[in-house]
mmCIF file of C-alpha atoms in Angstrom:
data_model
loop_
_atom_site.group_PDB
_atom_site.id
_atom_site.type_symbol
_atom_site.label_atom_id
_atom_site.label_comp_id
_atom_site.label_asym_id
_atom_site.label_seq_id
_atom_site.Cartn_x
_atom_site.Cartn_y
_atom_site.Cartn_z
ATOM 1 C CA UNK A 211 31.905 -16.191 17.507
ATOM 2 C CA UNK A 212 28.434 -15.517 17.464
ATOM 3 C CA UNK A 213 28.759 -11.697 18.029
ATOM 4 C CA UNK A 214 31.339 -11.536 15.261
ATOM 5 C CA UNK A 215 28.901 -13.504 12.880
ATOM 6 C CA UNK A 216 26.278 -10.781 13.744
ATOM 7 C CA UNK A 217 28.591 -7.818 13.170
ATOM 8 C CA UNK A 218 29.710 -9.390 9.766
ATOM 9 C CA UNK A 219 26.012 -9.693 8.732
ATOM 10 C CA UNK A 220 25.261 -6.235 9.753
ATOM 11 C CA UNK A 221 28.327 -4.887 7.997
ATOM 12 C CA UNK A 222 27.142 -6.592 4.753
ATOM 13 C CA UNK A 223 23.733 -5.048 5.130
ATOM 14 C CA UNK A 224 25.046 -1.454 5.674
ATOM 15 C CA UNK A 225 27.443 -1.781 2.949
ATOM 16 C CA UNK A 226 24.657 -2.919 0.647
ATOM 17 C CA UNK A 227 22.529 -0.035 1.782
ATOM 18 C CA UNK A 228 25.222 2.447 1.204
ATOM 19 C CA UNK A 229 25.925 1.104 -2.261
ATOM 20 C CA UNK A 230 22.533 2.186 -3.217
ATOM 21 C CA UNK A 231 22.385 5.333 -1.170
ATOM 22 C CA UNK A 232 26.157 6.725 -0.882
ATOM 23 C CA UNK A 233 25.156 9.971 -2.442
ATOM 24 C CA UNK A 234 22.870 10.597 0.407
ATOM 25 C CA UNK A 235 25.751 11.188 3.129
ATOM 26 C CA UNK A 236 28.414 13.623 2.250
ATOM 27 C CA UNK A 237 29.868 16.902 3.030
ATOM 28 C CA UNK A 238 29.235 19.594 0.500
ATOM 29 C CA UNK A 239 30.086 23.356 0.697
ATOM 30 C CA UNK A 240 30.498 23.529 4.153
ATOM 31 C CA UNK A 241 27.171 21.665 4.768
ATOM 32 C CA UNK A 242 25.391 18.308 4.948
ATOM 33 C CA UNK A 243 22.858 16.807 2.534
ATOM 34 C CA UNK A 244 20.333 14.947 4.250
ATOM 35 C CA UNK A 245 18.099 13.132 1.513
ATOM 36 C CA UNK A 246 18.312 9.840 3.559
ATOM 37 C CA UNK A 247 17.818 11.368 7.042
ATOM 38 C CA UNK A 248 15.148 13.281 8.657
ATOM 39 C CA UNK A 249 15.231 17.257 8.325
ATOM 40 C CA UNK A 250 17.272 18.987 11.292
ATOM 41 C CA UNK A 251 19.104 15.760 12.207
ATOM 42 C CA UNK A 252 22.958 16.309 12.715
ATOM 43 C CA UNK A 253 24.021 12.812 12.258
ATOM 44 C CA UNK A 254 27.115 13.345 10.047
ATOM 45 C CA UNK A 255 29.912 15.788 11.066
ATOM 46 C CA UNK A 256 30.972 18.049 8.357
ATOM 47 C CA UNK A 257 34.413 16.801 8.301
ATOM 48 C CA UNK A 258 33.252 13.807 6.368
ATOM 49 C CA UNK A 259 35.341 13.109 3.346
ATOM 50 C CA UNK A 260 33.859 13.628 -0.113
ATOM 51 C CA UNK A 261 31.814 10.740 -1.553
ATOM 52 C CA UNK A 262 33.403 8.241 -3.981
ATOM 53 C CA UNK A 263 31.961 6.774 -7.116
ATOM 54 C CA UNK A 264 31.038 3.217 -6.887
ATOM 55 C CA UNK A 265 31.682 1.221 -9.956
ATOM 56 C CA UNK A 266 28.708 -0.727 -11.493
ATOM 57 C CA UNK A 267 30.238 -4.053 -10.603
ATOM 58 C CA UNK A 268 29.401 -7.063 -8.169
ATOM 59 C CA UNK A 269 32.230 -6.304 -5.973
ATOM 60 C CA UNK A 270 31.383 -2.658 -5.309
ATOM 61 C CA UNK A 271 29.745 -3.465 -2.091
ATOM 62 C CA UNK A 272 33.139 -4.744 -0.816
ATOM 63 C CA UNK A 273 34.527 -1.178 -0.868
ATOM 64 C CA UNK A 274 34.070 0.142 2.837
ATOM 65 C CA UNK A 275 32.073 3.248 3.501
ATOM 66 C CA UNK A 276 32.842 4.854 6.909
ATOM 67 C CA UNK A 277 30.005 5.789 9.047
ATOM 68 C CA UNK A 278 29.979 7.710 12.293
ATOM 69 C CA UNK A 279 28.201 6.279 15.398
ATOM 70 C CA UNK A 280 25.621 9.171 15.013
ATOM 71 C CA UNK A 281 25.073 8.318 11.380
ATOM 72 C CA UNK A 282 24.589 4.601 12.217
ATOM 73 C CA UNK A 283 22.026 5.629 15.015
ATOM 74 C CA UNK A 284 20.124 7.722 12.542
ATOM 75 C CA UNK A 285 20.002 4.926 10.074
ATOM 76 C CA UNK A 286 18.650 2.552 12.806
ATOM 77 C CA UNK A 287 16.304 5.045 14.522
ATOM 78 C CA UNK A 288 12.557 4.945 13.784
ATOM 79 C CA UNK A 289 11.555 8.044 11.898
ATOM 80 C CA UNK A 290 8.848 9.503 9.595
ATOM 81 C CA UNK A 291 9.012 8.403 5.942
ATOM 82 C CA UNK A 292 10.422 11.371 4.016
ATOM 83 C CA UNK A 293 8.729 12.767 1.306
ATOM 84 C CA UNK A 294 5.111 11.587 2.361
ATOM 85 C CA UNK A 295 2.507 13.707 3.846
ATOM 86 C CA UNK A 296 1.888 12.667 7.639
ATOM 87 C CA UNK A 297 -1.872 11.618 6.977
ATOM 88 C CA UNK A 298 -0.602 9.318 4.130
ATOM 89 C CA UNK A 299 2.347 7.770 5.714
ATOM 90 C CA UNK A 300 0.523 5.305 7.932
ATOM 91 C CA UNK A 301 0.962 4.540 11.674
ATOM 92 C CA UNK A 302 3.884 2.248 11.474
ATOM 93 C CA UNK A 303 7.203 3.901 12.288
ATOM 94 C CA UNK A 304 10.342 2.325 11.200
ATOM 95 C CA UNK A 305 14.020 3.162 10.575
ATOM 96 C CA UNK A 306 15.600 4.289 7.106
ATOM 97 C CA UNK A 307 17.452 1.202 6.989
ATOM 98 C CA UNK A 308 14.344 -1.053 7.448
ATOM 99 C CA UNK A 309 12.402 0.929 4.982
ATOM 100 C CA UNK A 310 15.304 0.555 2.427
ATOM 101 C CA UNK A 311 15.539 -3.147 3.075
ATOM 102 C CA UNK A 312 11.919 -3.664 3.175
ATOM 103 C CA UNK A 313 11.398 -2.003 -0.024
ATOM 104 C CA UNK A 314 13.893 -4.032 -1.832
ATOM 105 C CA UNK A 315 12.363 -7.196 -0.508
ATOM 106 C CA UNK A 316 8.965 -6.075 -1.880
ATOM 107 C CA UNK A 317 10.346 -5.450 -5.216
ATOM 108 C CA UNK A 318 11.642 -9.137 -5.181
ATOM 109 C CA UNK A 319 8.448 -10.351 -4.127
ATOM 110 C CA UNK A 320 6.672 -8.318 -6.986
ATOM 111 C CA UNK A 321 8.788 -9.587 -9.597
ATOM 112 C CA UNK A 322 7.826 -13.181 -8.372
ATOM 113 C CA UNK A 323 4.062 -12.342 -8.183
ATOM 114 C CA UNK A 324 3.887 -10.743 -11.607
ATOM 115 C CA UNK A 325 5.057 -14.161 -13.183
ATOM 116 C CA UNK A 326 2.236 -15.873 -11.283
ATOM 117 C CA UNK A 327 -0.571 -13.456 -11.742
ATOM 118 C CA UNK A 328 -2.213 -12.828 -15.295
ATOM 119 C CA UNK A 329 0.454 -9.791 -15.794
ATOM 120 C CA UNK A 330 2.758 -9.558 -18.594
ATOM 121 C CA UNK A 331 6.415 -8.754 -17.213
ATOM 122 C CA UNK A 332 8.285 -6.257 -19.706
ATOM 123 C CA UNK A 333 12.200 -6.443 -19.907
ATOM 124 C CA UNK A 334 13.808 -3.389 -18.607
ATOM 125 C CA UNK A 335 17.368 -2.451 -19.058
ATOM 126 C CA UNK A 336 17.131 -0.004 -16.163
ATOM 127 C CA UNK A 337 18.709 -1.790 -12.878
ATOM 128 C CA UNK A 338 16.412 -2.007 -10.108
ATOM 129 C CA UNK A 339 13.367 -1.430 -12.180
ATOM 130 C CA UNK A 340 10.483 -3.617 -12.731
ATOM 131 C CA UNK A 341 7.961 -2.929 -15.739
ATOM 132 C CA UNK A 342 4.864 -4.870 -16.509
ATOM 133 C CA UNK A 343 1.399 -4.438 -17.926
ATOM 134 C CA UNK A 344 -2.162 -5.121 -17.810
ATOM 135 C CA UNK A 345 -4.742 -5.111 -20.400
ATOM 136 C CA UNK A 346 -5.257 -1.380 -19.908
ATOM 137 C CA UNK A 347 -2.176 -0.101 -17.951
ATOM 138 C CA UNK A 348 1.659 0.037 -18.284
ATOM 139 C CA UNK A 349 3.385 0.004 -14.919
ATOM 140 C CA UNK A 350 6.703 0.871 -13.771
ATOM 141 C CA UNK A 351 8.192 0.184 -10.014
ATOM 142 C CA UNK A 352 11.348 1.469 -8.653
ATOM 143 C CA UNK A 353 12.869 2.749 -5.554
ATOM 144 C CA UNK A 354 12.247 6.489 -5.009
ATOM 145 C CA UNK A 355 15.510 8.013 -6.398
ATOM 146 C CA UNK A 356 15.474 10.844 -3.855
ATOM 147 C CA UNK A 357 15.270 8.720 -0.762
ATOM 148 C CA UNK A 358 15.685 4.995 -1.573
ATOM 149 C CA UNK A 359 13.181 4.517 1.181
ATOM 150 C CA UNK A 360 9.852 3.682 -0.695
ATOM 151 C CA UNK A 361 8.829 1.813 -3.878
ATOM 152 C CA UNK A 362 6.959 3.933 -6.347
ATOM 153 C CA UNK A 363 4.435 2.994 -9.145
ATOM 154 C CA UNK A 364 4.240 4.884 -12.333
ATOM 155 C CA UNK A 365 1.259 3.955 -14.203
ATOM 156 C CA UNK A 366 0.289 4.973 -17.863
ATOM 157 C CA UNK A 367 -2.814 3.924 -19.836
ATOM 158 C CA UNK A 368 -2.464 1.679 -22.956
ATOM 159 C CA UNK A 369 -5.217 3.672 -24.650
ATOM 160 C CA UNK A 370 -5.156 7.471 -24.449
ATOM 161 C CA UNK A 371 -8.307 8.938 -22.805
ATOM 162 C CA UNK A 372 -9.258 5.978 -21.036
ATOM 163 C CA UNK A 373 -8.135 7.204 -17.497
ATOM 164 C CA UNK A 374 -8.169 10.558 -15.757
ATOM 165 C CA UNK A 375 -4.683 11.555 -14.613
ATOM 166 C CA UNK A 376 -6.351 12.222 -11.183
ATOM 167 C CA UNK A 377 -7.102 8.552 -10.995
ATOM 168 C CA UNK A 378 -3.777 7.452 -11.969
ATOM 169 C CA UNK A 379 -2.236 9.460 -9.430
ATOM 170 C CA UNK A 380 -4.420 8.013 -6.771
ATOM 171 C CA UNK A 381 -3.503 4.434 -7.684
ATOM 172 C CA UNK A 382 0.299 5.493 -7.549
ATOM 173 C CA UNK A 383 -0.181 7.075 -4.276
ATOM 174 C CA UNK A 384 -2.095 4.191 -2.850
ATOM 175 C CA UNK A 385 0.691 1.807 -3.846
ATOM 176 C CA UNK A 386 3.420 3.765 -2.285
ATOM 177 C CA UNK A 387 1.468 4.484 1.094
ATOM 178 C CA UNK A 388 -0.580 1.410 1.450
ATOM 179 C CA UNK A 389 0.841 -1.488 -0.538
ATOM 180 C CA UNK A 390 4.580 -1.407 -0.653
ATOM 181 C CA UNK A 391 5.326 0.065 2.611
ATOM 182 C CA UNK A 392 5.458 -0.851 6.286
ATOM 183 C CA UNK A 393 4.987 -3.766 7.480
ATOM 184 C CA UNK A 394 6.159 -5.009 4.080
ATOM 185 C CA UNK A 395 3.926 -7.942 3.451
ATOM 186 C CA UNK A 396 3.889 -9.886 0.103
ATOM 187 C CA UNK A 397 0.104 -10.652 0.382
ATOM 188 C CA UNK A 398 -0.609 -7.026 0.072
ATOM 189 C CA UNK A 399 0.997 -6.984 -3.251
ATOM 190 C CA UNK A 400 -0.864 -10.191 -4.344
ATOM 191 C CA UNK A 401 -3.955 -8.467 -3.342
ATOM 192 C CA UNK A 402 -2.963 -5.232 -5.295
ATOM 193 C CA UNK A 403 -2.053 -6.928 -8.402
ATOM 194 C CA UNK A 404 -5.250 -8.836 -8.499
ATOM 195 C CA UNK A 405 -6.941 -5.370 -8.496
ATOM 196 C CA UNK A 406 -4.801 -4.120 -11.388
ATOM 197 C CA UNK A 407 -5.690 -7.107 -13.340
ATOM 198 C CA UNK A 408 -9.398 -6.437 -12.817
ATOM 199 C CA UNK A 409 -11.456 -5.027 -15.874
ATOM 200 C CA UNK A 410 -10.913 -1.276 -16.431
ATOM 201 C CA UNK A 411 -14.510 -0.508 -15.015
ATOM 202 C CA UNK A 412 -14.000 -2.490 -11.962
ATOM 203 C CA UNK A 413 -10.430 -1.035 -11.306
ATOM 204 C CA UNK A 414 -11.707 2.373 -11.526
ATOM 205 C CA UNK A 415 -14.360 1.971 -9.016
ATOM 206 C CA UNK A 416 -11.870 0.634 -6.818
ATOM 207 C CA UNK A 417 -9.717 3.525 -7.256
ATOM 208 C CA UNK A 418 -12.434 5.678 -6.215
ATOM 209 C CA UNK A 419 -12.887 3.980 -3.011
ATOM 210 C CA UNK A 420 -9.040 4.387 -2.567
ATOM 211 C CA UNK A 421 -9.340 7.879 -2.995
ATOM 212 C CA UNK A 422 -11.783 7.939 -0.067
ATOM 213 C CA UNK A 423 -9.454 6.512 1.969
ATOM 214 C CA UNK A 424 -6.587 8.615 1.065
ATOM 215 C CA UNK A 425 -8.611 11.758 1.280
ATOM 216 C CA UNK A 426 -11.338 11.283 3.703
ATOM 217 C CA UNK A 427 -11.848 15.060 4.160
ATOM 218 C CA UNK A 428 -13.110 15.126 0.754
ATOM 219 C CA UNK A 429 -16.281 13.125 1.782
ATOM 220 C CA UNK A 430 -17.196 14.996 4.889
ATOM 221 C CA UNK A 431 -21.035 14.278 4.218
ATOM 222 C CA UNK A 432 -20.605 10.471 4.774
ATOM 223 C CA UNK A 433 -21.014 8.839 8.031
ATOM 224 C CA UNK A 434 -18.134 6.480 7.953
ATOM 225 C CA UNK A 435 -14.411 6.325 6.588
ATOM 226 C CA UNK A 436 -13.264 3.542 4.563
ATOM 227 C CA UNK A 437 -10.203 1.512 4.188
ATOM 228 C CA UNK A 438 -9.217 -1.181 1.473
ATOM 229 C CA UNK A 439 -8.274 -4.304 3.114
ATOM 230 C CA UNK A 440 -5.448 -5.719 1.149
ATOM 231 C CA UNK A 441 -4.855 -8.611 3.779
ATOM 232 C CA UNK A 442 -7.777 -10.208 5.716
ATOM 233 C CA UNK A 443 -7.932 -8.502 9.320
ATOM 234 C CA UNK A 444 -8.171 -10.729 12.398
ATOM 235 C CA UNK A 445 -11.527 -9.104 13.064
ATOM 236 C CA UNK A 446 -12.965 -10.211 9.908
ATOM 237 C CA UNK A 447 -15.863 -12.650 9.406
ATOM 238 C CA UNK A 448 -14.130 -16.289 9.239
ATOM 239 C CA UNK A 449 -14.313 -16.559 5.516
ATOM 240 C CA UNK A 450 -10.555 -17.023 5.078
ATOM 241 C CA UNK A 451 -7.530 -17.167 7.506
ATOM 242 C CA UNK A 452 -6.217 -13.726 8.832
ATOM 243 C CA UNK A 453 -3.270 -12.431 6.770
ATOM 244 C CA UNK A 454 -4.044 -14.045 3.549
ATOM 245 C CA UNK A 455 -4.760 -11.686 0.536
ATOM 246 C CA UNK A 456 -8.138 -10.090 0.677
ATOM 247 C CA UNK A 457 -8.894 -9.813 -2.916
ATOM 248 C CA UNK A 458 -10.181 -12.811 -4.907
ATOM 249 C CA UNK A 459 -10.995 -12.219 -8.594
ATOM 250 C CA UNK A 460 -12.734 -14.934 -10.759
ATOM 251 C CA UNK A 461 -16.289 -14.910 -12.037
ATOM 252 C CA UNK A 462 -17.189 -12.884 -8.865
ATOM 253 C CA UNK A 463 -14.994 -10.431 -7.172
ATOM 254 C CA UNK A 464 -14.493 -11.005 -3.276
ATOM 255 C CA UNK A 465 -12.937 -7.900 -1.306
ATOM 256 C CA UNK A 466 -13.099 -6.434 2.240
ATOM 257 C CA UNK A 467 -13.550 -3.030 3.479
ATOM 258 C CA UNK A 468 -13.046 -1.646 6.854
ATOM 259 C CA UNK A 469 -15.550 1.138 7.788
ATOM 260 C CA UNK A 470 -14.814 3.393 10.636
ATOM 261 C CA UNK A 471 -17.576 5.557 12.066
ATOM 262 C CA UNK A 472 -16.592 9.294 12.116
ATOM 263 C CA UNK A 473 -16.494 10.330 15.893
ATOM 264 C CA UNK A 474 -15.499 13.274 17.674
ATOM 265 C CA UNK A 475 -13.694 10.835 19.861
ATOM 266 C CA UNK A 476 -11.476 8.736 17.474
ATOM 267 C CA UNK A 477 -10.805 6.222 20.294
ATOM 268 C CA UNK A 478 -14.402 5.460 20.573
ATOM 269 C CA UNK A 479 -15.110 4.963 16.968
ATOM 270 C CA UNK A 480 -16.734 1.752 15.860
ATOM 271 C CA UNK A 481 -15.183 -0.272 13.083
ATOM 272 C CA UNK A 482 -16.587 -3.017 11.146
ATOM 273 C CA UNK A 483 -15.231 -5.212 8.435
ATOM 274 C CA UNK A 484 -17.549 -5.810 5.346
ATOM 275 C CA UNK A 485 -16.916 -8.732 3.081
ATOM 276 C CA UNK A 486 -18.372 -7.635 -0.369
ATOM 277 C CA UNK A 487 -19.048 -9.972 -3.429
ATOM 278 C CA UNK A 488 -19.430 -8.055 -6.752
ATOM 279 C CA UNK A 489 -20.944 -10.515 -9.616
ATOM 280 C CA UNK A 490 -19.650 -9.610 -12.800
ATOM 281 C CA UNK A 491 -22.289 -11.381 -14.849
ATOM 282 C CA UNK A 492 -25.324 -9.455 -12.882
ATOM 283 C CA UNK A 493 -23.539 -6.325 -12.011
ATOM 284 C CA UNK A 494 -24.674 -6.496 -8.343
ATOM 285 C CA UNK A 495 -22.871 -5.473 -5.486
ATOM 286 C CA UNK A 496 -23.855 -7.473 -2.036
ATOM 287 C CA UNK A 497 -22.398 -8.536 1.196
ATOM 288 C CA UNK A 498 -20.864 -11.870 1.161
ATOM 289 C CA UNK A 499 -22.553 -14.604 3.154
ATOM 290 C CA UNK A 500 -20.934 -14.525 6.754
ATOM 291 C CA UNK A 501 -20.779 -17.689 8.697
ATOM 292 C CA UNK A 502 -22.448 -17.618 12.090
ATOM 293 C CA UNK A 503 -20.383 -17.103 15.019
ATOM 294 C CA UNK A 504 -20.986 -17.600 18.660
ATOM 295 C CA UNK A 505 -21.016 -14.556 20.878
ATOM 296 C CA UNK A 506 -21.168 -12.130 17.792
ATOM 297 C CA UNK A 507 -23.760 -9.446 16.993
ATOM 298 C CA UNK A 508 -25.700 -9.960 14.000
ATOM 299 C CA UNK A 509 -27.085 -6.606 13.814
ATOM 300 C CA UNK A 510 -24.317 -4.825 11.775
ATOM 301 C CA UNK A 511 -23.863 -7.646 8.912
ATOM 302 C CA UNK A 512 -27.776 -7.509 8.654
ATOM 303 C CA UNK A 513 -28.099 -3.799 8.245
ATOM 304 C CA UNK A 514 -25.285 -3.876 5.817
ATOM 305 C CA UNK A 515 -26.837 -6.524 3.775
ATOM 306 C CA UNK A 516 -30.273 -4.691 3.836
ATOM 307 C CA UNK A 517 -28.711 -1.465 2.705
ATOM 308 C CA UNK A 518 -26.745 -3.161 -0.054
ATOM 309 C CA UNK A 519 -29.940 -5.224 -1.254
ATOM 310 C CA UNK A 520 -32.153 -2.184 -1.448
ATOM 311 C CA UNK A 521 -29.391 -0.244 -3.478
ATOM 312 C CA UNK A 522 -29.424 -3.035 -5.968
ATOM 313 C CA UNK A 523 -33.141 -3.128 -6.037
ATOM 314 C CA UNK A 524 -33.283 0.702 -6.796
ATOM 315 C CA UNK A 525 -30.428 0.874 -9.058
ATOM 316 C CA UNK A 526 -30.403 -1.756 -11.937
ATOM 317 C CA UNK A 527 -26.776 -1.850 -13.424
ATOM 318 C CA UNK A 528 -26.695 -0.914 -17.162
ATOM 319 C CA UNK A 529 -24.274 -2.888 -19.506
ATOM 320 C CA UNK A 530 -20.531 -2.203 -18.937
ATOM 321 C CA UNK A 531 -21.262 -0.214 -15.755
ATOM 322 C CA UNK A 532 -19.888 -1.329 -12.161
ATOM 323 C CA UNK A 533 -21.699 -0.746 -9.243
ATOM 324 C CA UNK A 534 -19.182 -1.255 -6.644
ATOM 325 C CA UNK A 535 -18.338 2.319 -5.813
ATOM 326 C CA UNK A 536 -22.006 3.767 -5.909
ATOM 327 C CA UNK A 537 -23.044 0.909 -3.579
ATOM 328 C CA UNK A 538 -20.124 1.284 -1.179
ATOM 329 C CA UNK A 539 -20.755 5.025 -0.970
ATOM 330 C CA UNK A 540 -24.605 4.757 -0.504
ATOM 331 C CA UNK A 541 -23.560 2.278 2.450
ATOM 332 C CA UNK A 542 -21.153 4.901 3.794
ATOM 333 C CA UNK A 543 -23.883 7.458 3.709
ATOM 334 C CA UNK A 544 -26.726 5.588 5.207
ATOM 335 C CA UNK A 545 -25.368 3.025 7.756
ATOM 336 C CA UNK A 546 -26.620 3.708 11.036
ATOM 337 C CA UNK A 547 -25.832 1.083 13.734
ATOM 338 C CA UNK A 548 -27.926 0.776 16.939
ATOM 339 C CA UNK A 549 -26.150 1.227 20.341
ATOM 340 C CA UNK A 550 -25.864 -2.553 20.525
ATOM 341 C CA UNK A 551 -24.857 -2.997 16.977
ATOM 342 C CA UNK A 552 -21.047 -3.219 17.710
ATOM 343 C CA UNK A 553 -19.729 -6.558 16.202
#
């Protein structure tokens, strides 16, 4: 009975998957279209029947779709995310079915999170599409129509000329590759929506940091690579529990960055987690106070703190200007840890 129940659940999942993606597996003109499968895979034989048109009704998923054993194997086999550059796809490999189900779950989480945050949900007549806006941006989130395996964010400014097109593209690419993808954690969405709700000059500086993460080769003169932590890593200072959202936005902004030293041997590269506080009233960017831990080196936190303090002393913020990106870039260019400085 337990085995039958498991097969029934798996069957319902596969039917739901094919309801959204039925056009991806079919025989056409003597060949196979593989928009849901990795290029070169021979999962579906050429004698598959032509696709059926599923009606837009709640019972549409009850219409069975015949899958071969090889097609089912491809759906459940871990593979690279289609349509993403290898450097942007992340290191977590999962199956097409997991990516589809994960994206659908993340879309549901996002709808709930928007209602809890200071964002305005916009009614949409498009099925499966979430639309909302901030003070400066209009946002549209939906499954990638070509693959149904990733969530895509499309952003448009409320006021023309306020954002560069390149900045909006970085924000969209960061969402698809770092926020809504594997391992599909709702807390990453919470942190990202807090960033979206930040004032424009703060969000723009955060987008510049995202660009350094997505395209590290464009900052070859810096000593460190950067990663925006959306959830608090286990190795972070004990400010909040690991796994919780890593962005807090009130009168001050708290966020976490992971800096990884550039090294000819990546396995030996040193990484540190830097908690950063941005004071919106004074416009200063500093390292957050770190509780003392036993058996932990204080060299790295002290050097990070000194560099950020020196930057604040030499660069007084002007009204309406954010110092986050400039301070972080200065830290990435000047931080040099001694041999015993590993945290």
